[in-house]
Short mmCIF file of C-alpha atoms and ligand atoms in Angstrom, two decimals:
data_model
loop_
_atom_site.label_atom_id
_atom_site.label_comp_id
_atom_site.label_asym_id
_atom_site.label_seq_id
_atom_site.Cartn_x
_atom_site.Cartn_y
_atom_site.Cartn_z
CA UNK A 1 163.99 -21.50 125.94
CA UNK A 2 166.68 -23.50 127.90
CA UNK A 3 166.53 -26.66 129.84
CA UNK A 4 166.03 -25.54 133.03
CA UNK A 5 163.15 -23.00 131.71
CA UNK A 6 161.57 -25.79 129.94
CA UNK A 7 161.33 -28.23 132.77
CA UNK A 8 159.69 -25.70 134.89
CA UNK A 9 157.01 -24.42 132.51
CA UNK A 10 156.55 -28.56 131.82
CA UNK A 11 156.40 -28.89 135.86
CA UNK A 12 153.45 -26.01 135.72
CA UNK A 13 151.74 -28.14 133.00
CA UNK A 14 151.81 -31.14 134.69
CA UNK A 15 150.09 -29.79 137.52
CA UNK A 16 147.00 -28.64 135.94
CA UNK A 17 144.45 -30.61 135.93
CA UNK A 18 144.71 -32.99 133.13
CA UNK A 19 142.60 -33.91 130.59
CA UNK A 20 139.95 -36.63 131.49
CA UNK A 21 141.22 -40.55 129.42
CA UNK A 22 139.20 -41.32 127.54
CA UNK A 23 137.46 -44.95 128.16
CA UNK A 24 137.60 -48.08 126.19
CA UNK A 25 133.88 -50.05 125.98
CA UNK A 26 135.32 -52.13 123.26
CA UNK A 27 138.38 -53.69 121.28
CA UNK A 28 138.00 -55.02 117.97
CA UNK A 29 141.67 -55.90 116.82
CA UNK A 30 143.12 -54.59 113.24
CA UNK A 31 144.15 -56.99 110.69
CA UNK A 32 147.96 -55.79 110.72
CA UNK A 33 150.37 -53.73 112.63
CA UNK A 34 153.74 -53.92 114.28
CA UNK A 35 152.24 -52.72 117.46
CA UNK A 36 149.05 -54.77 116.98
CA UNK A 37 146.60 -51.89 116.84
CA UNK A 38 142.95 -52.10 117.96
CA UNK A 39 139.63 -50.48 116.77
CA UNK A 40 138.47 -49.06 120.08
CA UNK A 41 135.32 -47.31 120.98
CA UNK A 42 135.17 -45.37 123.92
CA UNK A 43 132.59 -44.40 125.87
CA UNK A 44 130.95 -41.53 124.04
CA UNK A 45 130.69 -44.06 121.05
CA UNK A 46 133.28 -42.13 118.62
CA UNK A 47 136.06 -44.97 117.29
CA UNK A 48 139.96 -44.37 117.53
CA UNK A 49 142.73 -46.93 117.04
CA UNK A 50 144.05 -47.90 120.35
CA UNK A 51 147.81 -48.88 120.74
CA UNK A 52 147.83 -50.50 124.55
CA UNK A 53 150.72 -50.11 127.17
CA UNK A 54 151.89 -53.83 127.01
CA UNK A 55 152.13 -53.38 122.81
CA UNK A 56 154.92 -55.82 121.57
CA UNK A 57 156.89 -52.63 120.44
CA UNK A 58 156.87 -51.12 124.44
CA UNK A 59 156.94 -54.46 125.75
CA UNK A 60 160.48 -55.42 124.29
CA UNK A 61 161.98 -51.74 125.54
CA UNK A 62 159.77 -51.40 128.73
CA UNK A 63 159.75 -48.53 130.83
CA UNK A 64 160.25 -45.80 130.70
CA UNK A 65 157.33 -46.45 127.46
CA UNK A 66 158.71 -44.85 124.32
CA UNK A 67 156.54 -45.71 121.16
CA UNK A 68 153.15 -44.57 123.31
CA UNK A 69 154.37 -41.68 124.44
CA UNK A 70 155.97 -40.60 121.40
CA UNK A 71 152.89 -41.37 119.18
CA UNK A 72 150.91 -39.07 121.73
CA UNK A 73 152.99 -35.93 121.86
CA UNK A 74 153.89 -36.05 118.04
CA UNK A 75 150.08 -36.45 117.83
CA UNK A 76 149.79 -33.43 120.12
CA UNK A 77 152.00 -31.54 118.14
CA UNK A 78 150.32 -32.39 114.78
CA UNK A 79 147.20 -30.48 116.52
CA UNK A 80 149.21 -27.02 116.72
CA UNK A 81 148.67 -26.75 113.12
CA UNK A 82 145.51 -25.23 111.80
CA UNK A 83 144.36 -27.22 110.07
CA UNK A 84 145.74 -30.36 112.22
CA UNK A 85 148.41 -32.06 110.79
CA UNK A 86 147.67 -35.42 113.09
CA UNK A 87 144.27 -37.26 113.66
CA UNK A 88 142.84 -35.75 117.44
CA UNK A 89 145.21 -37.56 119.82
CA UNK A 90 144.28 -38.94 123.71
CA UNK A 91 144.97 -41.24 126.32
CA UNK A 92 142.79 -44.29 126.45
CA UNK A 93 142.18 -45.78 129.38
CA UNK A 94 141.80 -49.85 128.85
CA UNK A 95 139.37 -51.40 131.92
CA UNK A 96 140.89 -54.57 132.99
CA UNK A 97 136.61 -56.27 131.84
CA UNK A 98 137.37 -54.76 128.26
CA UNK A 99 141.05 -56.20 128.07
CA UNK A 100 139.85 -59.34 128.93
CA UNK A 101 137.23 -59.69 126.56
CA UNK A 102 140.01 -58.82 123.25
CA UNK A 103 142.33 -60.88 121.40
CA UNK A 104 144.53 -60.35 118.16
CA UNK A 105 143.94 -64.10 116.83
CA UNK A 106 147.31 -66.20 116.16
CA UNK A 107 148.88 -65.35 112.94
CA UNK A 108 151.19 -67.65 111.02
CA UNK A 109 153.86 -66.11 112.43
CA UNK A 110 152.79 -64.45 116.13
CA UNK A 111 150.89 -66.42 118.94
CA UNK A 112 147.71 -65.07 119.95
CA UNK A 113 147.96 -61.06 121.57
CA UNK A 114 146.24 -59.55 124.46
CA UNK A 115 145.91 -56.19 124.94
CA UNK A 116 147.34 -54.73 128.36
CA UNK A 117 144.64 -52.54 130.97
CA UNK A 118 145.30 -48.94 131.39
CA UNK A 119 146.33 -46.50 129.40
CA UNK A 120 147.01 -46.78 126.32
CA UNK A 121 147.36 -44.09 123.21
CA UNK A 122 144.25 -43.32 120.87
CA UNK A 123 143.92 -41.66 117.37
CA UNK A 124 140.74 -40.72 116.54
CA UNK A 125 139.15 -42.92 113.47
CA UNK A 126 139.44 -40.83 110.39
CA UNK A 127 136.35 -42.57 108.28
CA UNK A 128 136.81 -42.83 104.31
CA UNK A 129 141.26 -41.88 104.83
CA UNK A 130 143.37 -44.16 103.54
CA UNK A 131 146.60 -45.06 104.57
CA UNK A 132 149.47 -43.74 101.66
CA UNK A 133 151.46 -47.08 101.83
CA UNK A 134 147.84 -48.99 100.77
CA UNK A 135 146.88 -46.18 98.02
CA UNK A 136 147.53 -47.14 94.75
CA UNK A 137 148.19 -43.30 93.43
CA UNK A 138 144.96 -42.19 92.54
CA UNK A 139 144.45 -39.99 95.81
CA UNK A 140 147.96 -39.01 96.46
CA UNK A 141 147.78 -37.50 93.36
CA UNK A 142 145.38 -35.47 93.89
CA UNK A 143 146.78 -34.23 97.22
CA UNK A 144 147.60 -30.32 96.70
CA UNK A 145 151.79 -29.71 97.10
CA UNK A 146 151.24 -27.30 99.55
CA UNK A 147 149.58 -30.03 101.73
CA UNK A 148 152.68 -32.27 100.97
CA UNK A 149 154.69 -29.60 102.38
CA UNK A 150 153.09 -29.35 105.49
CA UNK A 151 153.40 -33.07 105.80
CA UNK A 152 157.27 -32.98 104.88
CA UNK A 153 157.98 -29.88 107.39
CA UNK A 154 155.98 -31.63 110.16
CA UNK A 155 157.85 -35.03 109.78
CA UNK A 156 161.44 -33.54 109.19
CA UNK A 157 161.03 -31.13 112.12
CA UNK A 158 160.34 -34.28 114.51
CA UNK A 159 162.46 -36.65 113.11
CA UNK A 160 160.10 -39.02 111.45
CA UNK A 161 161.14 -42.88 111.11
CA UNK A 162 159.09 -45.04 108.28
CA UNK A 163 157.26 -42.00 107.38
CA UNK A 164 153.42 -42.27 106.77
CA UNK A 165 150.28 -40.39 106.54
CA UNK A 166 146.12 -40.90 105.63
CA UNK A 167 144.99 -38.81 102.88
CA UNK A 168 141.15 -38.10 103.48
CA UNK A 169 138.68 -38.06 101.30
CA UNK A 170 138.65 -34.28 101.15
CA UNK A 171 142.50 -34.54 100.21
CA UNK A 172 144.62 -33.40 102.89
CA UNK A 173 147.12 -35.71 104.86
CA UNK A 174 147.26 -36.52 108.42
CA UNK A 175 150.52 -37.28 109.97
CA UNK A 176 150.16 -40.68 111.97
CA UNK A 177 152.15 -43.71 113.64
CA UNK A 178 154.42 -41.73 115.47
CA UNK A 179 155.98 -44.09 117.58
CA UNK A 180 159.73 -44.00 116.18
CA UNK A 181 159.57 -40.40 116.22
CA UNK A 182 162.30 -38.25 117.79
CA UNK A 183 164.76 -40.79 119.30
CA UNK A 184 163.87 -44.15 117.28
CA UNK A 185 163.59 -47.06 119.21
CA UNK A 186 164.80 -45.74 122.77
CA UNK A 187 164.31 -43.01 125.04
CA UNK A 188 168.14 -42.21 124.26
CA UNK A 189 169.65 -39.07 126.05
CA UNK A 190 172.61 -39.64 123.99
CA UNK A 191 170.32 -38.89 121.01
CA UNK A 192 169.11 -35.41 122.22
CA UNK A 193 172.50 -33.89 121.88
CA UNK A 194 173.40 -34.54 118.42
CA UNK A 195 170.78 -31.97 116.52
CA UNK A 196 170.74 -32.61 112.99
CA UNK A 197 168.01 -32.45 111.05
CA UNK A 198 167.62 -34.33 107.93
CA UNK A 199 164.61 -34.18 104.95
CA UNK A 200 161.74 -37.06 105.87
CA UNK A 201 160.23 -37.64 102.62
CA UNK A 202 157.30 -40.32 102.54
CA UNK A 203 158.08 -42.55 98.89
CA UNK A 204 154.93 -42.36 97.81
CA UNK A 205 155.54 -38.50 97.57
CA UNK A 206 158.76 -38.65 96.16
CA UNK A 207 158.30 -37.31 92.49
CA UNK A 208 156.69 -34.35 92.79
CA UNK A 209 158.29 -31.63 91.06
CA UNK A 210 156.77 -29.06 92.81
CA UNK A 211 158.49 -29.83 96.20
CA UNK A 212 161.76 -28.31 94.48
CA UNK A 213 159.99 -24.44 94.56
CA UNK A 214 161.30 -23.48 98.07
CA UNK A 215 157.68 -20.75 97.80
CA UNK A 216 155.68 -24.46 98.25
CA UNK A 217 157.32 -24.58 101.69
CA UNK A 218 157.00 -20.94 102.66
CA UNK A 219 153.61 -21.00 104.55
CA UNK A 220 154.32 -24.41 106.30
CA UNK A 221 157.37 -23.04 107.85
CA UNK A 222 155.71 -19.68 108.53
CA UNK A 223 153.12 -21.86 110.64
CA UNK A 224 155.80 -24.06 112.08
CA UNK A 225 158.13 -20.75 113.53
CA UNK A 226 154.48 -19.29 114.48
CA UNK A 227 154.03 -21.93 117.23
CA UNK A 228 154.71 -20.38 120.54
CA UNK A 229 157.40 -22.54 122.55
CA UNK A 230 155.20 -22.73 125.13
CA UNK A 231 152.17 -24.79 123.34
CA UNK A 232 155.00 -27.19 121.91
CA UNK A 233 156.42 -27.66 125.64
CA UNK A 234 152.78 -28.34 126.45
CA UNK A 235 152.94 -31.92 124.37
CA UNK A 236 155.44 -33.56 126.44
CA UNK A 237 153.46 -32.38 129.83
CA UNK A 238 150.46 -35.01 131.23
CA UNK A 239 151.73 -37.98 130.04
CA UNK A 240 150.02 -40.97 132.24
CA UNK A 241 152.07 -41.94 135.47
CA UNK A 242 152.00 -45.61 134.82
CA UNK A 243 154.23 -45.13 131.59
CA UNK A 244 156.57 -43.57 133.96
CA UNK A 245 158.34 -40.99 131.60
CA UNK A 246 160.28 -38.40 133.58
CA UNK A 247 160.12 -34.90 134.01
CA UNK A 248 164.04 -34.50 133.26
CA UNK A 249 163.80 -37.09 129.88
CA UNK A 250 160.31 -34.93 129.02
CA UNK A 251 162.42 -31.63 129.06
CA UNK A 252 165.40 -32.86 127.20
CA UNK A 253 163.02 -34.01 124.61
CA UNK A 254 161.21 -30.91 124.32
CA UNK A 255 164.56 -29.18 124.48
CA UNK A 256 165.10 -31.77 121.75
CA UNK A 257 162.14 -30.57 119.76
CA UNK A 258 162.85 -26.86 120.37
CA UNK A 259 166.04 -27.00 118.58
CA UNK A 260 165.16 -28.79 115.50
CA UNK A 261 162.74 -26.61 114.56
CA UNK A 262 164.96 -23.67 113.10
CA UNK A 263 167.28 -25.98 111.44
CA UNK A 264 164.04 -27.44 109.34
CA UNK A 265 164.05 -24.87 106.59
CA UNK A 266 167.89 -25.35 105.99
CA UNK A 267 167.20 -29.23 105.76
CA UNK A 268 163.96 -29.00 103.08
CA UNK A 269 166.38 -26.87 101.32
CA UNK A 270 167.84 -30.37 99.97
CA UNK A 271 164.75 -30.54 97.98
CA UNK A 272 164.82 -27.32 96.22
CA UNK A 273 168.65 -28.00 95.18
CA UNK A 274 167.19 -31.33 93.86
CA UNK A 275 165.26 -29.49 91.15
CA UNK A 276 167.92 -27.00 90.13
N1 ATP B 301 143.38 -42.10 113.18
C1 ATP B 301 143.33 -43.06 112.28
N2 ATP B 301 142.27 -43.17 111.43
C2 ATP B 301 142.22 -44.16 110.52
N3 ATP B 301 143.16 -45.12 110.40
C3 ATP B 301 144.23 -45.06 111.21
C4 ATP B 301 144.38 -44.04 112.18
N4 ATP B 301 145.52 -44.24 112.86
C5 ATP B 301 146.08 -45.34 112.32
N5 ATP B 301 145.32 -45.85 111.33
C6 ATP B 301 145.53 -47.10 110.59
O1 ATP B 301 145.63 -48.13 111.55
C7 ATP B 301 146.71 -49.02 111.28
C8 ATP B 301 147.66 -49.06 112.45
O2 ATP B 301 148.17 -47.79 112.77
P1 ATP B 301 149.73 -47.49 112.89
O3 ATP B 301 150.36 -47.44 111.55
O4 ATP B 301 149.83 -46.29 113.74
O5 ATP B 301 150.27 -48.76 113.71
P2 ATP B 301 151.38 -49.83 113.31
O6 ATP B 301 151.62 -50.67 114.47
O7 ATP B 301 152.54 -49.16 112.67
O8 ATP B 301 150.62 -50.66 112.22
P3 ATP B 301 151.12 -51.03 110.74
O9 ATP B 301 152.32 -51.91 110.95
O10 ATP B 301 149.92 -51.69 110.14
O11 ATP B 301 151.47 -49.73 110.06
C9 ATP B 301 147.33 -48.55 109.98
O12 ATP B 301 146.77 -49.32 108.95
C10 ATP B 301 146.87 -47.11 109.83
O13 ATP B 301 146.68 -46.78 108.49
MG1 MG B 302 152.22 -48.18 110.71
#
């Protein structure tokens, strides 16, 4: 699909009705994170980890607000996949009572850090995962290579920055922290022209010989080309007002997104060489 084609099936999306935020009844911060993360529950009772729109990450780049948005359409497009590549992913709405009542504590290093009220980006609580940068081995190893290849096709097509993932108890890997995805730190037009796609390889998944047998890849990329434009177009549409993310920059990324995806097989093809 082209630009203009783009923008006005994202214009259509946008005026559905979206979604309903979810809401925030409490925020119990995490221990560490660059964008100092919070365990939020929302109003149903389910938990997600809550990035808020005043995040030190958005807050030095400002609007229009690049690492929330990008962490919730790379978490939209992680749910294309059956099974999902990406924890569920959803706007969070912060009430101005339950911002109040949180604090990140001072570290050593940071003053104390409020969170921001209204919306901010959720991913749903995955009990019993653990991140791969905190697991010593013994899970990743047991991680299938097909499910590694899902994981390497998924971050390579979108440009993945400081690459990470949960492994779950029942062994699969979830794609998260998204917020570096597609154009780094900025919202940088200049950024959607160049298309080159390059292998995004996690290190903790780096020595696995069987990521050099191109037939590991097959049915990930299958899956990937299977994805009607349309649904991936969808992602970029609904985004909340107040992060104030254009229609024009939302179709040039999607436009972005469109044309990485069939130069992802030639780029994983750096593994396979690797093995020969
Ligand atoms: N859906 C989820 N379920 C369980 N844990 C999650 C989920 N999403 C993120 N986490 C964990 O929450 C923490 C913060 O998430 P994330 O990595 O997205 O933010 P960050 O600002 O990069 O933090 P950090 O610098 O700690 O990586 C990480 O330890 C990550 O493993
Ligand atoms: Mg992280």
């Amino acid at each position: 699909m082209d630009l203009p084609d783009i923008a006005a099936w994202l214009a259509a999306c946008d005026g559905e009705p979206a979604p309903p935020r979810l809401r925030a009844r409490l925020l119990v911060p995490r221990t560490t994170g660059g964008s100092k993360p919070w365990d939020c529950q929302v109003e149903d009772g389910s938990w997600y980890v809550v990035k808020s729109m005043a995040n030190p990450q958005d807050r030095r780049t400002g609007k229009p607000v690049k690492f929330l948005a990008t962490d919730l359409i790379c978490g939209r497009l992680g749910q294309l996949f059956r099974p999902a590549l990406t924890p569920q992913a959803a706007v969070v709405e912060i009430p101005p009572a339950v911002a109040e009542a949180a604090v990140h504590p001072r570290t050593r290093r940071r003053p104390a850090e409020r969170p921001s009220p209204g919306p901010g980006f959720g991913s749903q609580l995955v009990e019993g995962a653990v991140e791969i940068k905190a697991d010593r081995g013994e899970r990743i190893a047991s991680v299938p290579p097909a499910e590694v290849a899902r994981l390497v096709t998924f971050q390579t097509w979108l440009r993945g920055v400081d690459v990470s993932a949960l492994v779950t108890a029942d062994r699969r890997l979830l794609s998260i922290d998204h917020g570096f995805y597609l154009t780094a730190h900025r919202w940088d037009r200049a950024d959607f022209e160049t298309v080159q796609v390059t292998v995004k390889l996690p290190s903790q998944l780096r020595d696995r010989e069987a990521l050099s047998e191109p037939a590991v890849f097959a049915p990930a990329l299958a899956e990937l080309s299977a994805i009607a434009d349309e649904s991936i177009i969808r992602a970029f549409a609904a985004l909340p007002t107040e992060w104030e993310v254009s229609l024009s920059l939302r179709a040039r990324a999607a436009h972005f997104v469109l044309r990485r995806r069939p130069l992802v097989a030639q780029a994983l093809s750096a593994l396979w060489r690797r093995g020969r």
